[in-house]
Amino acid sequence: METMKYWHKEFWLSFIFSMVFLFAELPFLRADPVSIPVTPVMKEQGVCPPTSLLPQVQKLQKRLAEYQKKSPCWPQWTCTKHVFKKGDQDPVIMTVKKQLQDPTLIGTLVFDEGLEQAVIRFQKQHFLKPDGVIGPNTCKALNLTPADIIRKIKLNLSRWQKLSSLLNGRYILVNIPTYHLDAMEDVTSAHTQDVIVGMKSRPTPLFTTHMTHIILNPAWYVPDTIFLKDKLKKIQSDPNYLTRNHFMVSDAEGTPVNVESVDWHHVSSGYLPYRIHQLPGPHNALGVIKFYLDDKEAIYLHDTSQPELFQKIPRAFSSGCVRLSKPLELAVWALENKGPTCLEDIKKKIDQHKTQKLSLPRPIPVYFTYFTVWVDQEENLLLSDDPYNFDDKDLIDEGID
């Protein structure tokens, strides 16, 4: 859970261009590919940013045909908590070298420099921490058989084909397994950023909605479920918690209540006559920008007061809403003004410390999706995390064996 990010940004770009081939008759498939600048973090993590769009579905179909020709036999070993690193000697090392199918590896029981580099390449392709150490997660990925990968490719092809005919114009894609958002203009990614999604026990739902407006300096009205699960015990053990974190309390009619007058030990799921909200400001859990979504899920995109969490992977930390690493950039795009004037105007409004609503020129479709397999620009098959364990269930539902 506490590892750094290693995501290949070409994921969504790779998927979208597939529409050029599958849905060429649609009028919105006209945009040219764009280049995305390499950030220092991306360079440090060895992540290859996108430089062009790729025919993803065709590439997945090609890789599917290749895997279907592979022998079903696959060397495996039992995953334990034990880790293997450079310098170790063990019979397992020979099995790992066979699994990696790298002809440059020396066939010995020694974990040498060559194997460490091969493991790092493998880990990057499976979005694991690229440390060259073989632990339980790397072992699990190494043990995936050709049959396992065939099923995953088929599943993701099915997911993509169901969505692709809906995509046109300006829209937003939030892919849960890769913790990533793309703001799309036809088949071109105009803006991309990392996100934080819901934890497994409070998952971000997969659905389609529309973004309609932006709230600057939003207050956070704490849902009862989050208050009872996350806040109540902190308040009971720390009488100053609410005041220190800029929370206000009111009764059911909205009348302010003195925090010190409440006996919080009497509050429970069966007795909660209060409403809690956090005042606007940089301390606010929503940060300084909230993107309102027109849906019944009470899910929205927003800034965060904990930007340090974007340095971790997996990034399933929220209670369902999606936290943005670059909310200002998304706001500029959503307002359809890419010039510096729009950005400076937003910053000035935020600095006024007043809650303000900015209506979008037009509603923007937002798709929450779940893709776990794709092909990169170097023809590597990439497999991401499956944070909600949806793949196994969907394989059964789709009848893929």
PDB file of C-alpha atoms in Angstrom, residues 227 231-233 235-239 242 248-250 257-268 271-276:
ATOM      1  CA  PHE A 227     -19.155  11.094  10.647  1.00  0.00           C
ATOM      2  CA  LYS A 231     -15.101  11.324  13.114  1.00  0.00           C
ATOM      3  CA  LEU A 232     -17.108  10.369  16.178  1.00  0.00           C
ATOM      4  CA  LYS A 233     -14.369   8.428  18.010  1.00  0.00           C
ATOM      5  CA  ILE A 235     -14.313  13.773  18.797  1.00  0.00           C
ATOM      6  CA  GLN A 236     -15.026  11.601  21.840  1.00  0.00           C
ATOM      7  CA  SER A 237     -11.322  11.233  22.619  1.00  0.00           C
ATOM      8  CA  ASP A 238     -10.360  14.817  21.717  1.00  0.00           C
ATOM      9  CA  PRO A 239     -12.818  17.572  22.782  1.00  0.00           C
ATOM     10  CA  LEU A 242     -13.965  19.894  15.875  1.00  0.00           C
ATOM     11  CA  MET A 248     -19.313  23.680  12.830  1.00  0.00           C
ATOM     12  CA  VAL A 249     -22.313  21.930  14.383  1.00  0.00           C
ATOM     13  CA  SER A 250     -26.004  22.631  13.797  1.00  0.00           C
ATOM     14  CA  VAL A 257     -25.058  24.487  18.197  1.00  0.00           C
ATOM     15  CA  ASN A 258     -22.263  25.183  20.672  1.00  0.00           C
ATOM     16  CA  VAL A 259     -19.782  22.341  20.227  1.00  0.00           C
ATOM     17  CA  GLU A 260     -18.937  22.307  23.920  1.00  0.00           C
ATOM     18  CA  SER A 261     -22.595  21.845  24.880  1.00  0.00           C
ATOM     19  CA  VAL A 262     -22.860  18.452  23.161  1.00  0.00           C
ATOM     20  CA  ASP A 263     -22.208  15.193  25.002  1.00  0.00           C
ATOM     21  CA  TRP A 264     -20.687  13.276  22.105  1.00  0.00           C
ATOM     22  CA  HIS A 265     -20.609  10.024  24.076  1.00  0.00           C
ATOM     23  CA  HIS A 266     -24.415   9.888  23.736  1.00  0.00           C
ATOM     24  CA  VAL A 267     -24.271  10.221  19.955  1.00  0.00           C
ATOM     25  CA  SER A 268     -24.605   7.016  17.921  1.00  0.00           C
ATOM     26  CA  TYR A 271     -29.136   9.116  17.901  1.00  0.00           C
ATOM     27  CA  LEU A 272     -27.567  11.754  15.672  1.00  0.00           C
ATOM     28  CA  PRO A 273     -29.618  14.985  15.882  1.00  0.00           C
ATOM     29  CA  TYR A 274     -26.767  17.128  14.558  1.00  0.00           C
ATOM     30  CA  ARG A 275     -25.299  18.106  11.206  1.00  0.00           C
ATOM     31  CA  ILE A 276     -21.582  18.701  10.865  1.00  0.00           C
TER      32      ILE A 276
END
